[in-house]
Coordinates of C-alpha atoms in Angstrom, one line a residue:
M889 CA -10.4 8.7 -8.0
I890 CA -7.4 6.7 -9.1
S891 CA -4.9 5.9 -6.4
L892 CA -1.4 6.9 -7.3
M893 CA 0.4 5.8 -4.1
P894 CA 3.0 3.2 -4.8
A895 CA 1.6 -0.3 -4.4
A896 CA -1.4 0.9 -2.6
R897 CA -3.8 -1.5 -4.2
D898 CA -1.3 -4.1 -5.4
L899 CA -0.3 -5.0 -1.8
K900 CA 2.9 -6.4 -3.1
I901 CA 5.6 -7.1 -0.6
R902 CA 7.9 -4.0 -0.6
P903 CA 9.6 -4.2 2.9
W904 CA 11.4 -0.9 2.3
A905 CA 8.0 0.8 2.1
G906 CA 6.4 -1.1 4.9
I907 CA 3.9 -2.8 2.7
L908 CA 3.2 -6.5 3.0
G909 CA 2.6 -9.3 0.5
L910 CA 0.0 -11.9 0.0
C911 CA -0.1 -15.7 0.0
T912 CA 1.5 -18.4 -2.0
A913 CA 0.3 -19.1 -5.6
L914 CA -1.7 -22.2 -6.3
V915 CA 0.8 -23.6 -8.8
T916 CA 3.4 -26.4 -8.8
P917 CA 6.6 -24.7 -7.5
Q918 CA 10.2 -25.3 -8.5
I919 CA 12.1 -25.8 -5.3
V920 CA 15.5 -24.0 -5.2
Q921 CA 18.3 -26.4 -4.5
A922 CA 21.1 -25.7 -2.0
L923 CA 24.7 -26.5 -3.1
D924 CA 26.8 -29.0 -1.2
D925 CA 28.3 -26.4 1.1
G926 CA 24.9 -25.3 2.3
V927 CA 24.9 -22.2 0.1
T928 CA 21.8 -21.7 -2.1
S929 CA 22.4 -20.0 -5.5
S930 CA 19.4 -19.0 -7.6
H931 CA 17.9 -16.6 -10.1
G932 CA 15.2 -15.7 -7.6
Y933 CA 14.2 -15.9 -3.9
S934 CA 11.4 -17.0 -1.7
Y935 CA 11.7 -17.7 2.0
F936 CA 10.4 -21.3 1.7
G937 CA 12.5 -21.9 -1.4
N938 CA 9.6 -22.3 -3.9
L939 CA 9.9 -20.4 -7.2
D940 CA 7.2 -20.8 -9.9
Y941 CA 9.4 -19.6 -12.7
P942 CA 12.6 -21.6 -13.6
A943 CA 15.9 -19.9 -14.4
D944 CA 15.3 -20.0 -18.1
Y945 CA 11.7 -18.6 -18.1
A946 CA 10.9 -16.6 -21.2
H947 CA 8.4 -14.2 -19.6
L948 CA 5.9 -13.9 -16.8
N949 CA 2.7 -16.0 -17.3
Y950 CA 0.3 -13.0 -17.0
V951 CA 1.8 -10.7 -19.7
N952 CA 1.2 -10.4 -23.4
P953 CA 4.7 -10.9 -24.7
D954 CA 3.6 -9.5 -28.0
A955 CA 2.0 -6.4 -26.6
P956 CA 2.6 -3.4 -28.9
K957 CA 4.7 -0.6 -27.7
G958 CA 3.5 3.0 -28.1
G959 CA 1.0 5.6 -27.2
E960 CA 0.2 7.3 -23.9
L961 CA -1.3 6.3 -20.6
S962 CA -2.8 9.3 -19.0
L963 CA -4.1 9.3 -15.4
A964 CA -5.4 11.9 -12.9
A965 CA -4.4 12.9 -9.4
S966 CA -6.0 15.5 -7.1
G967 CA -4.3 17.9 -4.9
T968 CA -0.8 19.3 -5.2
F969 CA 2.8 18.4 -5.3
D970 CA 6.0 20.3 -4.4
S971 CA 8.6 17.6 -4.8
L972 CA 9.8 15.0 -7.2
N973 CA 11.6 13.0 -4.5
P974 CA 9.3 10.1 -3.4
Y975 CA 11.4 9.2 -0.4
S976 CA 11.5 12.6 1.4
R977 CA 10.3 13.0 4.9
K978 CA 8.8 16.3 4.0
G979 CA 6.6 17.8 1.2
R980 CA 4.2 16.1 -1.2
A981 CA 5.9 14.0 -3.8
G982 CA 4.6 14.0 -7.4
A983 CA 2.8 10.9 -8.6
L984 CA 4.6 7.8 -9.9
T985 CA 8.1 9.1 -9.3
T986 CA 9.2 5.6 -8.3
L987 CA 8.9 4.4 -11.9
Q988 CA 12.4 5.7 -12.5
Y989 CA 14.2 3.3 -10.2
D990 CA 15.2 -0.3 -10.5
R991 CA 15.8 -2.8 -7.7
L992 CA 17.9 -5.8 -7.3
F993 CA 14.8 -8.0 -7.7
E994 CA 11.1 -7.6 -8.1
S995 CA 8.1 -9.6 -6.9
A996 CA 5.8 -11.4 -9.3
D997 CA 2.1 -10.4 -9.3
D998 CA 0.8 -14.0 -9.5
S999 CA 2.4 -15.2 -6.3
V1000 CA 3.4 -13.9 -2.9
G1001 CA 6.9 -13.6 -1.6
Q1002 CA 8.6 -14.7 -4.8
Y1003 CA 11.3 -12.4 -6.2
Y1004 CA 13.1 -12.5 -9.6
G1005 CA 16.2 -10.8 -10.5
V1006 CA 16.2 -7.4 -12.3
L1007 CA 19.5 -5.5 -11.5
A1008 CA 20.7 -8.8 -10.0
E1009 CA 21.1 -11.8 -12.3
S1010 CA 21.5 -14.1 -9.4
L1011 CA 22.0 -14.3 -5.6
E1012 CA 23.4 -16.7 -3.1
Y1013 CA 22.9 -17.1 0.6
D1014 CA 23.9 -19.5 3.4
E1015 CA 21.5 -21.9 5.1
G1016 CA 21.2 -19.7 8.2
R1017 CA 20.6 -16.5 6.1
N1018 CA 23.5 -14.8 7.8
Y1019 CA 24.3 -13.1 4.5
V1020 CA 23.2 -12.7 0.9
I1021 CA 25.4 -11.9 -2.1
F1022 CA 23.9 -10.4 -5.2
H1023 CA 25.6 -10.7 -8.6
L1024 CA 24.7 -7.6 -10.7
R1025 CA 24.1 -7.7 -14.4
P1026 CA 27.1 -6.0 -16.0
E1027 CA 24.9 -4.5 -18.7
A1028 CA 22.8 -2.5 -16.2
T1029 CA 23.2 1.2 -16.7
F1030 CA 21.7 4.4 -15.3
W1031 CA 20.1 6.8 -17.8
D1032 CA 23.2 8.9 -17.9
G1033 CA 25.0 6.0 -19.4
T1034 CA 27.1 5.1 -16.3
P1035 CA 27.1 1.5 -15.1
V1036 CA 25.1 0.4 -12.1
T1037 CA 27.7 -1.0 -9.7
A1038 CA 27.9 -2.6 -6.3
E1039 CA 29.0 0.7 -4.8
D1040 CA 25.7 2.3 -6.0
V1041 CA 23.8 -0.5 -4.2
V1042 CA 25.7 0.0 -1.0
Y1043 CA 25.4 3.7 -1.2
S1044 CA 21.6 3.5 -1.7
H1045 CA 21.2 1.2 1.2
R1046 CA 23.1 3.6 3.5
L1047 CA 21.1 6.6 2.2
F1048 CA 17.9 4.9 3.4
I1049 CA 19.5 4.0 6.8
E1050 CA 20.8 7.6 7.3
Q1051 CA 18.2 9.7 5.7
G1052 CA 15.1 7.5 5.1
L1053 CA 11.9 7.3 7.0
P1054 CA 12.6 6.6 10.7
S1055 CA 10.5 3.5 10.8
Y1056 CA 12.4 2.0 7.9
A1057 CA 15.8 3.2 9.1
Q1058 CA 15.4 1.8 12.6
A1059 CA 14.0 -1.5 11.5
V1060 CA 16.6 -2.1 8.7
G1061 CA 19.4 -0.7 10.8
R1062 CA 18.8 -3.5 13.3
M1063 CA 18.7 -6.1 10.5
V1064 CA 21.7 -5.3 8.5
T1065 CA 25.2 -5.3 10.1
G1066 CA 27.2 -4.7 7.0
A1067 CA 27.0 -3.8 3.3
E1068 CA 30.0 -4.1 1.1
A1069 CA 31.0 -4.1 -2.6
L1070 CA 33.1 -7.3 -3.1
D1071 CA 33.8 -6.1 -6.6
E1072 CA 32.2 -3.9 -9.3
H1073 CA 29.3 -6.2 -9.8
T1074 CA 29.1 -8.1 -6.5
V1075 CA 27.5 -6.8 -3.3
K1076 CA 27.2 -8.6 0.1
F1077 CA 24.8 -7.8 2.9
S1078 CA 25.5 -9.3 6.3
F1079 CA 22.7 -9.8 8.8
N1080 CA 22.3 -9.5 12.6
P1081 CA 22.3 -13.0 14.0
E1082 CA 19.9 -11.9 16.8
V1083 CA 17.0 -10.9 14.6
T1084 CA 14.5 -13.0 12.7
R1085 CA 15.5 -14.4 9.4
R1086 CA 12.3 -13.1 7.9
S1087 CA 12.4 -10.1 5.5
L1088 CA 16.2 -9.8 5.5
I1089 CA 16.9 -10.7 1.9
E1090 CA 13.5 -9.3 0.7
T1091 CA 14.3 -6.0 2.3
V1092 CA 17.8 -5.4 0.9
G1093 CA 16.8 -6.8 -2.5
S1094 CA 13.8 -4.5 -2.8
T1095 CA 15.6 -1.2 -2.0
P1096 CA 15.7 1.3 -5.0
V1097 CA 19.1 1.9 -6.4
F1098 CA 20.4 5.4 -7.1
S1099 CA 23.5 6.7 -8.7
K1100 CA 26.1 7.4 -6.0
A1101 CA 28.0 9.8 -8.3
W1102 CA 24.9 11.9 -8.7
F1103 CA 24.3 12.4 -5.0
E1104 CA 28.0 13.0 -4.3
A1105 CA 28.3 15.6 -7.0
D1106 CA 26.3 18.1 -4.9
E1107 CA 26.2 17.9 -1.1
S1108 CA 22.8 19.6 -1.0
R1109 CA 21.2 16.5 -2.6
R1110 CA 19.6 14.5 0.1
L1111 CA 17.1 11.7 0.3
D1112 CA 15.2 13.2 3.2
E1113 CA 14.6 16.7 1.6
P1114 CA 12.0 17.6 -1.0
R1115 CA 13.4 18.7 -4.4
L1116 CA 12.4 19.2 -8.0
E1117 CA 15.7 17.7 -9.2
V1118 CA 15.3 14.0 -10.0
A1119 CA 17.9 11.6 -8.7
V1120 CA 19.5 9.6 -11.6
G1121 CA 17.9 6.1 -11.8
S1122 CA 18.1 3.1 -14.1
G1123 CA 14.4 2.3 -14.5
P1124 CA 12.3 2.0 -17.6
Y1125 CA 10.8 5.5 -17.4
K1126 CA 12.4 8.9 -16.9
L1127 CA 10.9 12.3 -16.1
D1128 CA 10.2 14.1 -19.3
S1129 CA 8.5 17.3 -18.0
Y1130 CA 6.5 18.7 -15.2
D1131 CA 4.4 21.7 -14.4
I1132 CA 3.9 22.2 -10.6
N1133 CA 0.4 21.2 -9.5
R1134 CA -0.7 20.7 -13.1
R1135 CA 1.0 17.7 -14.7
I1136 CA 3.9 15.3 -14.7
V1137 CA 5.1 13.4 -17.8
Y1138 CA 7.3 10.3 -17.8
K1139 CA 8.9 9.0 -21.0
R1140 CA 9.9 5.4 -21.7
R1141 CA 13.6 5.1 -22.2
D1142 CA 14.5 3.7 -25.7
D1143 CA 17.9 2.9 -24.2
Y1144 CA 16.5 1.1 -21.1
W1145 CA 19.1 -1.5 -20.4
G1146 CA 16.6 -4.1 -19.0
K1147 CA 13.8 -3.9 -21.6
D1148 CA 14.6 -7.5 -22.9
L1149 CA 14.9 -9.2 -19.5
P1150 CA 12.4 -12.1 -19.1
F1151 CA 10.9 -10.2 -16.2
N1152 CA 10.2 -7.2 -18.4
V1153 CA 9.0 -8.9 -21.6
G1154 CA 5.4 -7.6 -22.3
R1155 CA 5.7 -4.9 -19.7
N1156 CA 6.3 -1.1 -19.8
N1157 CA 4.3 -0.8 -23.0
F1158 CA 3.5 3.0 -23.1
D1159 CA 5.7 5.5 -24.7
T1160 CA 4.7 8.1 -22.1
I1161 CA 2.8 8.1 -18.8
R1162 CA 1.2 11.4 -18.0
V1163 CA -0.5 12.5 -14.8
E1164 CA -2.9 15.4 -14.8
Y1165 CA -3.5 17.2 -11.5
F1166 CA -6.9 18.6 -10.6
A1167 CA -8.1 20.6 -7.6
D1168 CA -10.7 18.1 -6.5
Q1169 CA -12.7 15.0 -7.5
T1170 CA -15.4 16.9 -9.3
A1171 CA -12.9 18.7 -11.6
A1172 CA -11.0 15.4 -12.2
F1173 CA -14.1 13.6 -13.3
E1174 CA -15.1 16.4 -15.6
G1175 CA -11.6 16.3 -17.0
F1176 CA -12.0 12.6 -17.8
K1177 CA -15.2 13.1 -19.6
A1178 CA -13.5 15.9 -21.7
G1179 CA -10.6 13.6 -22.6
E1180 CA -8.0 15.4 -20.6
Y1181 CA -6.9 12.0 -19.4
T1182 CA -7.9 8.6 -20.6
L1183 CA -7.9 6.0 -17.8
R1184 CA -9.7 6.2 -14.5
I1185 CA -9.9 3.9 -11.5
E1186 CA -13.0 4.9 -9.7
S1187 CA -13.3 4.9 -5.9
D1188 CA -16.5 6.9 -5.4
P1189 CA -19.6 4.7 -5.4
K1190 CA -21.9 7.6 -6.1
L1191 CA -20.0 8.5 -9.3
W1192 CA -19.8 4.8 -10.3
A1193 CA -23.6 4.4 -9.8
T1194 CA -24.8 7.7 -11.2
G1195 CA -22.0 9.5 -13.0
Y1196 CA -21.2 7.3 -15.9
D1197 CA -24.0 8.2 -18.3
F1198 CA -22.2 10.8 -20.5
P1199 CA -22.3 10.7 -24.3
K1200 CA -18.9 9.2 -24.9
L1201 CA -19.9 6.1 -22.8
S1202 CA -23.2 5.6 -24.6
E1203 CA -21.4 6.0 -28.0
G1204 CA -18.8 3.4 -27.1
E1205 CA -15.9 5.8 -27.0
V1206 CA -15.4 5.1 -23.3
V1207 CA -15.5 1.6 -21.7
R1208 CA -16.8 1.0 -18.2
D1209 CA -15.2 -2.2 -16.9
E1210 CA -15.3 -4.1 -13.6
I1211 CA -12.2 -6.2 -13.2
V1212 CA -11.8 -8.8 -10.4
D1213 CA -9.5 -7.8 -7.6
G1214 CA -7.9 -10.9 -6.1
S1215 CA -6.3 -9.1 -3.2
P1216 CA -7.9 -9.0 0.3
P1217 CA -9.3 -5.5 0.9
T1218 CA -7.2 -2.8 2.5
P1219 CA -8.3 -2.7 6.2
S1220 CA -9.4 1.0 5.9
G1221 CA -11.5 2.7 8.5
F1222 CA -11.6 5.3 11.3
V1223 CA -8.3 4.9 13.2
F1224 CA -8.0 6.0 16.8
N1225 CA -4.9 7.8 17.8
L1226 CA -4.0 5.6 20.8
G1227 CA -1.6 8.3 22.0
K1228 CA -4.6 10.4 23.0
P1229 CA -5.6 9.7 26.7
Q1230 CA -9.3 9.7 25.9
F1231 CA -8.8 6.5 23.9
A1232 CA -6.8 4.5 26.5
D1233 CA -10.0 2.6 27.5
K1234 CA -11.0 0.1 24.9
D1235 CA -14.6 0.3 26.1
V1236 CA -14.6 4.0 25.1
R1237 CA -13.3 3.1 21.6
K1238 CA -16.0 0.5 21.2
A1239 CA -18.7 2.9 22.4
L1240 CA -17.5 5.5 19.8
A1241 CA -17.5 2.9 17.1
L1242 CA -21.2 2.2 17.8
A1243 CA -22.0 5.7 16.5
F1244 CA -20.8 4.8 13.0
N1245 CA -23.6 3.4 10.9
F1246 CA -22.0 1.6 8.0
E1247 CA -25.3 0.1 6.8
W1248 CA -26.9 3.5 6.5
A1249 CA -23.8 5.0 4.8
N1250 CA -23.6 2.1 2.4
E1251 CA -27.3 2.4 1.3
S1252 CA -27.5 6.2 1.4
L1253 CA -24.1 7.4 0.3
L1254 CA -22.4 4.4 -1.3
F1255 CA -25.4 3.1 -3.3
G1256 CA -25.1 -0.3 -1.6
L1257 CA -21.9 -1.0 -3.6
N1258 CA -19.6 -1.6 -0.6
A1259 CA -19.3 -4.9 1.2
P1260 CA -18.9 -4.9 5.0
R1261 CA -15.5 -5.7 6.5
N1262 CA -14.6 -7.4 9.8
S1263 CA -11.2 -8.8 9.2
F1264 CA -7.7 -7.5 8.4
I1265 CA -7.6 -10.3 5.8
Q1266 CA -11.2 -10.3 4.8
G1267 CA -12.5 -13.1 2.6
T1268 CA -9.3 -15.2 2.7
P1269 CA -8.8 -18.7 4.2
L1270 CA -6.8 -17.2 7.0
E1271 CA -9.6 -14.9 8.3
A1272 CA -10.2 -15.6 12.0
K1273 CA -13.7 -16.9 12.7
G1274 CA -15.5 -17.9 15.9
L1275 CA -13.4 -19.2 18.8
P1276 CA -9.8 -20.2 18.5
E1277 CA -9.4 -23.9 18.2
G1278 CA -7.1 -26.6 17.0
D1279 CA -3.7 -25.5 15.8
E1280 CA -4.5 -21.8 16.4
M1281 CA -5.5 -22.5 20.0
A1282 CA -2.3 -24.5 20.5
F1283 CA -0.3 -21.7 19.0
L1284 CA -1.8 -19.1 21.3
Q1285 CA -1.5 -21.2 24.4
A1286 CA 2.2 -21.6 23.7
L1287 CA 2.7 -17.8 23.9
G1288 CA 2.0 -17.9 27.6
D1289 CA 0.8 -15.1 29.9
V1290 CA 0.9 -12.4 27.2
V1291 CA -2.4 -13.8 25.9
P1292 CA -5.4 -12.4 27.9
G1293 CA -7.8 -14.9 29.2
D1294 CA -10.8 -13.5 27.5
F1295 CA -9.0 -13.6 24.1
L1296 CA -9.2 -17.4 24.2
T1297 CA -12.8 -17.6 25.3
E1298 CA -14.5 -15.0 23.1
P1299 CA -15.1 -15.3 19.3
A1300 CA -13.3 -13.1 16.9
V1301 CA -14.5 -9.5 17.0
L1302 CA -17.1 -8.6 14.4
A1303 CA -18.2 -5.1 13.4
H1304 CA -21.5 -4.1 14.9
E1305 CA -24.6 -3.9 12.7
S1306 CA -26.8 -0.9 12.4
N1307 CA -30.2 0.0 11.1
P1308 CA -29.8 1.1 7.4
A1309 CA -33.1 3.0 7.5
R1310 CA -31.9 5.9 9.6
L1311 CA -28.5 7.5 10.3
N1312 CA -29.0 7.6 14.1
D1313 CA -29.6 4.0 15.1
R1314 CA -31.1 4.7 18.5
R1315 CA -30.4 1.2 19.8
N1316 CA -26.7 1.5 19.2
L1317 CA -26.5 5.1 20.3
R1318 CA -28.3 4.3 23.6
K1319 CA -25.8 1.4 24.1
A1320 CA -22.9 3.7 23.3
A1321 CA -24.1 6.3 25.8
K1322 CA -24.5 3.8 28.6
I1323 CA -20.9 2.5 28.0
L1324 CA -19.5 6.0 28.1
D1325 CA -21.4 6.8 31.3
Q1326 CA -19.9 3.7 32.9
A1327 CA -16.4 4.5 31.6
G1328 CA -16.4 7.8 33.4
W1329 CA -17.6 10.1 30.6
P1330 CA -21.0 11.3 31.7
V1331 CA -22.8 14.2 30.0
G1332 CA -22.0 17.5 31.8
D1333 CA -22.2 21.2 31.1
G1334 CA -23.5 22.1 27.6
N1335 CA -24.7 18.5 27.1
V1336 CA -21.1 17.5 26.4
R1337 CA -19.4 14.4 27.9
R1338 CA -16.6 15.2 30.4
N1339 CA -14.4 13.2 32.7
A1340 CA -13.7 13.8 36.4
E1341 CA -11.2 16.5 35.5
G1342 CA -13.7 18.3 33.4
Q1343 CA -12.1 17.5 30.1
T1344 CA -14.4 16.9 27.2
L1345 CA -14.4 13.7 25.2
K1346 CA -12.8 15.2 22.2
V1347 CA -12.8 13.6 18.8
N1348 CA -11.4 15.7 15.9
I1349 CA -11.3 14.1 12.5
P1350 CA -9.3 16.0 9.9
Y1351 CA -9.7 15.0 6.2
P1352 CA -8.2 16.3 2.9
S1353 CA -10.3 18.5 0.7
N1354 CA -9.6 16.1 -2.3
L1355 CA -11.3 13.2 -0.6
P1356 CA -14.2 11.7 -2.6
T1357 CA -17.5 13.4 -1.7
S1358 CA -19.1 10.2 -0.5
T1359 CA -16.2 9.5 1.9
A1360 CA -16.2 13.1 3.2
T1361 CA -20.0 12.9 3.8
M1362 CA -19.5 9.6 5.7
I1363 CA -17.0 11.3 8.0
E1364 CA -19.4 14.3 8.5
T1365 CA -22.4 12.1 9.3
Y1366 CA -20.3 10.0 11.7
V1367 CA -19.4 13.2 13.6
Q1368 CA -23.1 14.1 13.7
N1369 CA -23.9 10.8 15.5
L1370 CA -21.0 11.3 17.9
Q1371 CA -22.3 14.8 18.7
S1372 CA -25.8 13.4 19.3
I1373 CA -24.5 11.3 22.3
G1374 CA -22.6 14.2 23.8
V1375 CA -19.1 13.7 22.3
D1376 CA -17.1 16.8 21.6
A1377 CA -16.7 15.8 18.0
S1378 CA -15.7 17.7 14.9
A1379 CA -14.7 17.1 11.3
E1380 CA -12.1 19.4 9.8
K1381 CA -11.6 19.8 6.1
V1382 CA -8.1 20.8 5.3
D1383 CA -6.0 21.2 2.1
P1384 CA -4.0 18.1 1.1
A1385 CA -0.6 19.6 2.0
Q1386 CA -1.7 20.4 5.5
Y1387 CA -3.3 17.0 5.8
T1388 CA -0.1 15.3 4.8
L1389 CA 1.8 17.3 7.5
R1390 CA -0.8 16.5 10.2
S1391 CA -0.7 12.8 9.2
R1392 CA 3.1 12.7 9.5
E1393 CA 3.0 14.4 12.9
R1394 CA 0.0 12.4 14.1
D1395 CA -1.9 15.6 14.8
Y1396 CA -5.4 14.1 15.0
D1397 CA -7.7 12.3 17.4
M1398 CA -9.1 10.0 14.8
V1399 CA -8.4 9.8 11.1
Y1400 CA -10.0 8.0 8.1
S1401 CA -7.0 5.9 6.9
T1402 CA -6.0 3.4 4.3
R1403 CA -2.4 3.2 5.7
Y1404 CA -2.7 -0.3 7.2
G1405 CA -2.2 -3.2 4.9
S1406 CA -3.6 -6.8 4.5
F1407 CA -1.2 -9.7 5.0
L1408 CA -1.1 -13.3 3.9
S1409 CA 2.6 -13.7 4.6
T1410 CA 4.9 -12.6 7.4
G1411 CA 7.8 -10.2 7.4
G1412 CA 9.3 -7.0 8.7
G1413 CA 6.5 -5.0 7.3
L1414 CA 4.2 -6.4 9.9
S1415 CA 6.3 -4.8 12.6
Q1416 CA 6.3 -1.5 10.8
M1417 CA 2.5 -1.5 10.6
Y1418 CA 1.5 -3.3 13.8
G1419 CA 4.5 -3.6 16.1
S1420 CA 5.5 -1.7 19.2
E1421 CA 9.1 -0.9 18.4
E1422 CA 8.3 1.7 15.7
A1423 CA 4.8 2.6 17.0
A1424 CA 5.7 6.1 18.2
F1425 CA 6.7 7.3 14.7
S1426 CA 5.8 4.8 12.0
L1427 CA 3.8 6.4 9.2
F1428 CA 2.4 3.0 8.5
N1429 CA 0.9 2.7 12.0
P1430 CA -1.4 5.7 12.3
A1431 CA -3.0 4.4 15.5
G1432 CA 0.4 4.1 17.2
L1433 CA -0.7 0.5 18.2
A1434 CA 1.7 -1.0 20.7
S1435 CA 0.4 -4.3 21.9
P1436 CA 2.4 -7.0 23.7
L1437 CA -0.1 -9.6 22.4
V1438 CA 0.3 -8.5 18.8
D1439 CA 4.1 -8.2 19.2
A1440 CA 4.3 -11.8 20.5
I1441 CA 2.2 -13.2 17.6
I1442 CA 4.3 -11.3 15.0
E1443 CA 7.5 -12.5 16.6
A1444 CA 6.2 -16.1 16.6
S1445 CA 5.2 -15.8 13.0
F1446 CA 8.8 -15.0 12.1
E1447 CA 9.9 -18.3 13.6
T1448 CA 7.6 -20.5 11.6
D1449 CA 9.3 -22.7 9.0
N1450 CA 6.5 -24.0 6.9
Q1451 CA 3.4 -22.6 5.2
A1452 CA 0.8 -24.3 7.6
D1453 CA 2.4 -22.9 10.7
Q1454 CA 2.8 -19.4 9.2
D1455 CA -0.9 -19.4 8.2
T1456 CA -1.9 -20.4 11.7
A1457 CA 0.1 -17.5 13.2
L1458 CA -1.4 -15.0 10.7
T1459 CA -5.0 -16.2 11.6
A1460 CA -4.1 -15.5 15.2
L1461 CA -2.7 -12.1 14.3
D1462 CA -6.0 -11.2 12.5
R1463 CA -7.8 -12.2 15.7
A1464 CA -5.5 -10.1 17.9
L1465 CA -5.7 -7.0 15.8
R1466 CA -9.5 -7.1 15.9
Y1467 CA -9.3 -7.7 19.7
E1468 CA -7.2 -4.6 20.2
F1469 CA -10.0 -2.5 18.5
F1470 CA -8.0 0.4 17.1
V1471 CA -9.9 0.7 13.8
V1472 CA -13.6 1.2 13.2
P1473 CA -13.9 -0.8 9.9
V1474 CA -15.6 0.6 6.9
G1475 CA -16.7 -1.4 3.8
F1476 CA -14.7 -2.2 0.7
I1477 CA -15.0 -2.4 -3.1
A1478 CA -14.6 -6.0 -4.2
D1479 CA -13.5 -5.2 -7.8
Y1480 CA -11.5 -2.6 -9.6
W1481 CA -13.9 -0.1 -11.1
T1482 CA -12.2 1.1 -14.3
A1483 CA -13.2 3.4 -17.1
Y1484 CA -11.1 4.1 -20.1
Y1485 CA -11.1 5.4 -23.6
D1486 CA -11.6 2.4 -25.9
M1487 CA -8.1 2.0 -27.0
Y1488 CA -6.6 0.2 -24.0
E1489 CA -6.3 -3.5 -23.8
Y1490 CA -5.0 -5.9 -21.2
P1491 CA -4.0 -9.6 -20.9
E1492 CA -6.7 -12.1 -20.6
N1493 CA -5.0 -13.6 -17.6
L1494 CA -4.4 -10.6 -15.4
P1495 CA -2.5 -11.6 -12.2
P1496 CA -4.7 -11.9 -9.1
Y1497 CA -2.8 -9.3 -7.1
S1498 CA -2.5 -6.4 -9.5
L1499 CA -4.5 -4.5 -11.9
G1500 CA -1.3 -3.9 -13.9
H1501 CA -2.5 -0.8 -15.7
L1502 CA 0.9 0.9 -15.5
D1503 CA 2.9 -1.9 -16.9
L1504 CA 0.8 -4.7 -18.4
W1505 CA -1.8 -2.8 -20.4
W1506 CA -1.2 -1.5 -23.9
I1507 CA -2.8 0.6 -26.6
N1508 CA -4.4 -0.8 -29.7
P1509 CA -3.2 1.7 -32.4
E1510 CA -6.2 1.1 -34.7
K1511 CA -8.6 1.9 -31.9
E1512 CA -6.6 4.9 -30.9
A1513 CA -6.6 6.2 -34.5
A1514 CA -10.4 5.8 -34.7
L1515 CA -10.9 7.8 -31.5
K1516 CA -8.7 10.6 -32.8
A1517 CA -10.6 10.6 -36.1
K1518 CA -13.8 11.0 -34.2
G1519 CA -12.4 13.8 -32.2
A1520 CA -12.9 11.9 -28.9
L1521 CA -9.4 12.5 -27.7
R1522 CA -7.7 15.9 -27.0

């Protein structure tokens, strides 16, 4: 099923959302020059000063600047929604609501950590990055016709600090000591001199900007509360209509102030973007075949392998397309809630992991289409392998006593292998049982493992009812194997709204999660996902990981001042995360599996880190007319 979470597959660096970026692009960079007084002024920003696009760039390299405008992109979502506020702490927000808001700058999809001005036409910052000043474009307006001002930027920043997600508010509250409007179109952020210089400018520049006047017109309008009233934005799309739990429609603004910006040339090509809601995956797929929506990103290997044989496909009305995904895979898997006492012992976690048979699940449930995953940055040059050596060993030794001795003498942790021929790999299950016995969880009354206090080794795994069938079955069969070795294990199918609430409250023993993100650059998002400071409440750290070793590596990565040293630190981080063993890894899909009615087209040179279906694709009007003439579209 298509993922509609913001940036979930793109892995673009959005520090305000806790999602990290990728690595540098393999192109010749333009180095930003500092002025004589040590202040750098530029049309864009990157930490190392390299920008691939000059100040006078005409458009991004990966767009079709002549892409026709028009038509509709229609997608599907499963489950429900009760809010149109994507930043609320409560409720389930409708899909794609973030399309309505601009930011000071945006990151390019063909590089990592490079940002180019949208609301801001330029920025300047001192050598020590003690502050940044953004100069807003005077032509920028909200959809109600009022100008976007520096006061709106300051107000939006404060909203996120006072009413935003706690993990964001705490992290950014430490970073930023002041936000002030110097004049109508100039805003200055001052930074805490005692925190790392990483992610400071990226974070404040990536914050969505709202209309201060809209919020202040009604004191009941809050960022942290669900609502069906949409906050006024300045983005390319605006909510057109909605029907609770059935559909949401966004319409491109003809009066969008930024449509001719170089960053937006060839983008935002659809007149409307419609999201149809379905009760579950089966209903959604049937809706696609019937033409109720027209583009689908498949995540269910069973459907991809066996479901795409309907008449519209054989007659050429629907295209089945595998598109290369250049991003490292999301480090998804079964996440242990480390706040649960039964998981305090890493040996117990390793024993429970042995009951998961990925090889069997891949062959029997996933049609052999998933690749195995060991690393948090799988398949990249930074993936930790073997024993630490060379620069990585020197980096780790410099961290001192926080590094455990066995961490330096054992190779990077690899996922165990299982027999694909049978679900219950007896060798691994016997090994797991022996480890649990030794760890103080012998089999007791009722053939259930208990500790010395008589408490059972409980593992409850809730999952939402709209999860793909193959994933749900993988969870259920994992539970079967756990039960076979005496674990008090259960899988609990719940409705999506309840699952969202339980996820936020961390009401689970284990959970199948895609919350953690890959990384090929460093920044504050690493702390939100893997750091101790926000571990107790961060939505992006579902395990509640709080590791002094991981903290030390993240902090040291912030201090690197060149690409090579940063890469060394991130290799060490991958090694440390695998050492802590808080996720049982599952496999990944190496490509985007897409299916769409044969009227969509996309650039030949799609960027490596984004599918771009929302903003880079377009409709061929002749093909669309032919489909309508045949009656293939509703």
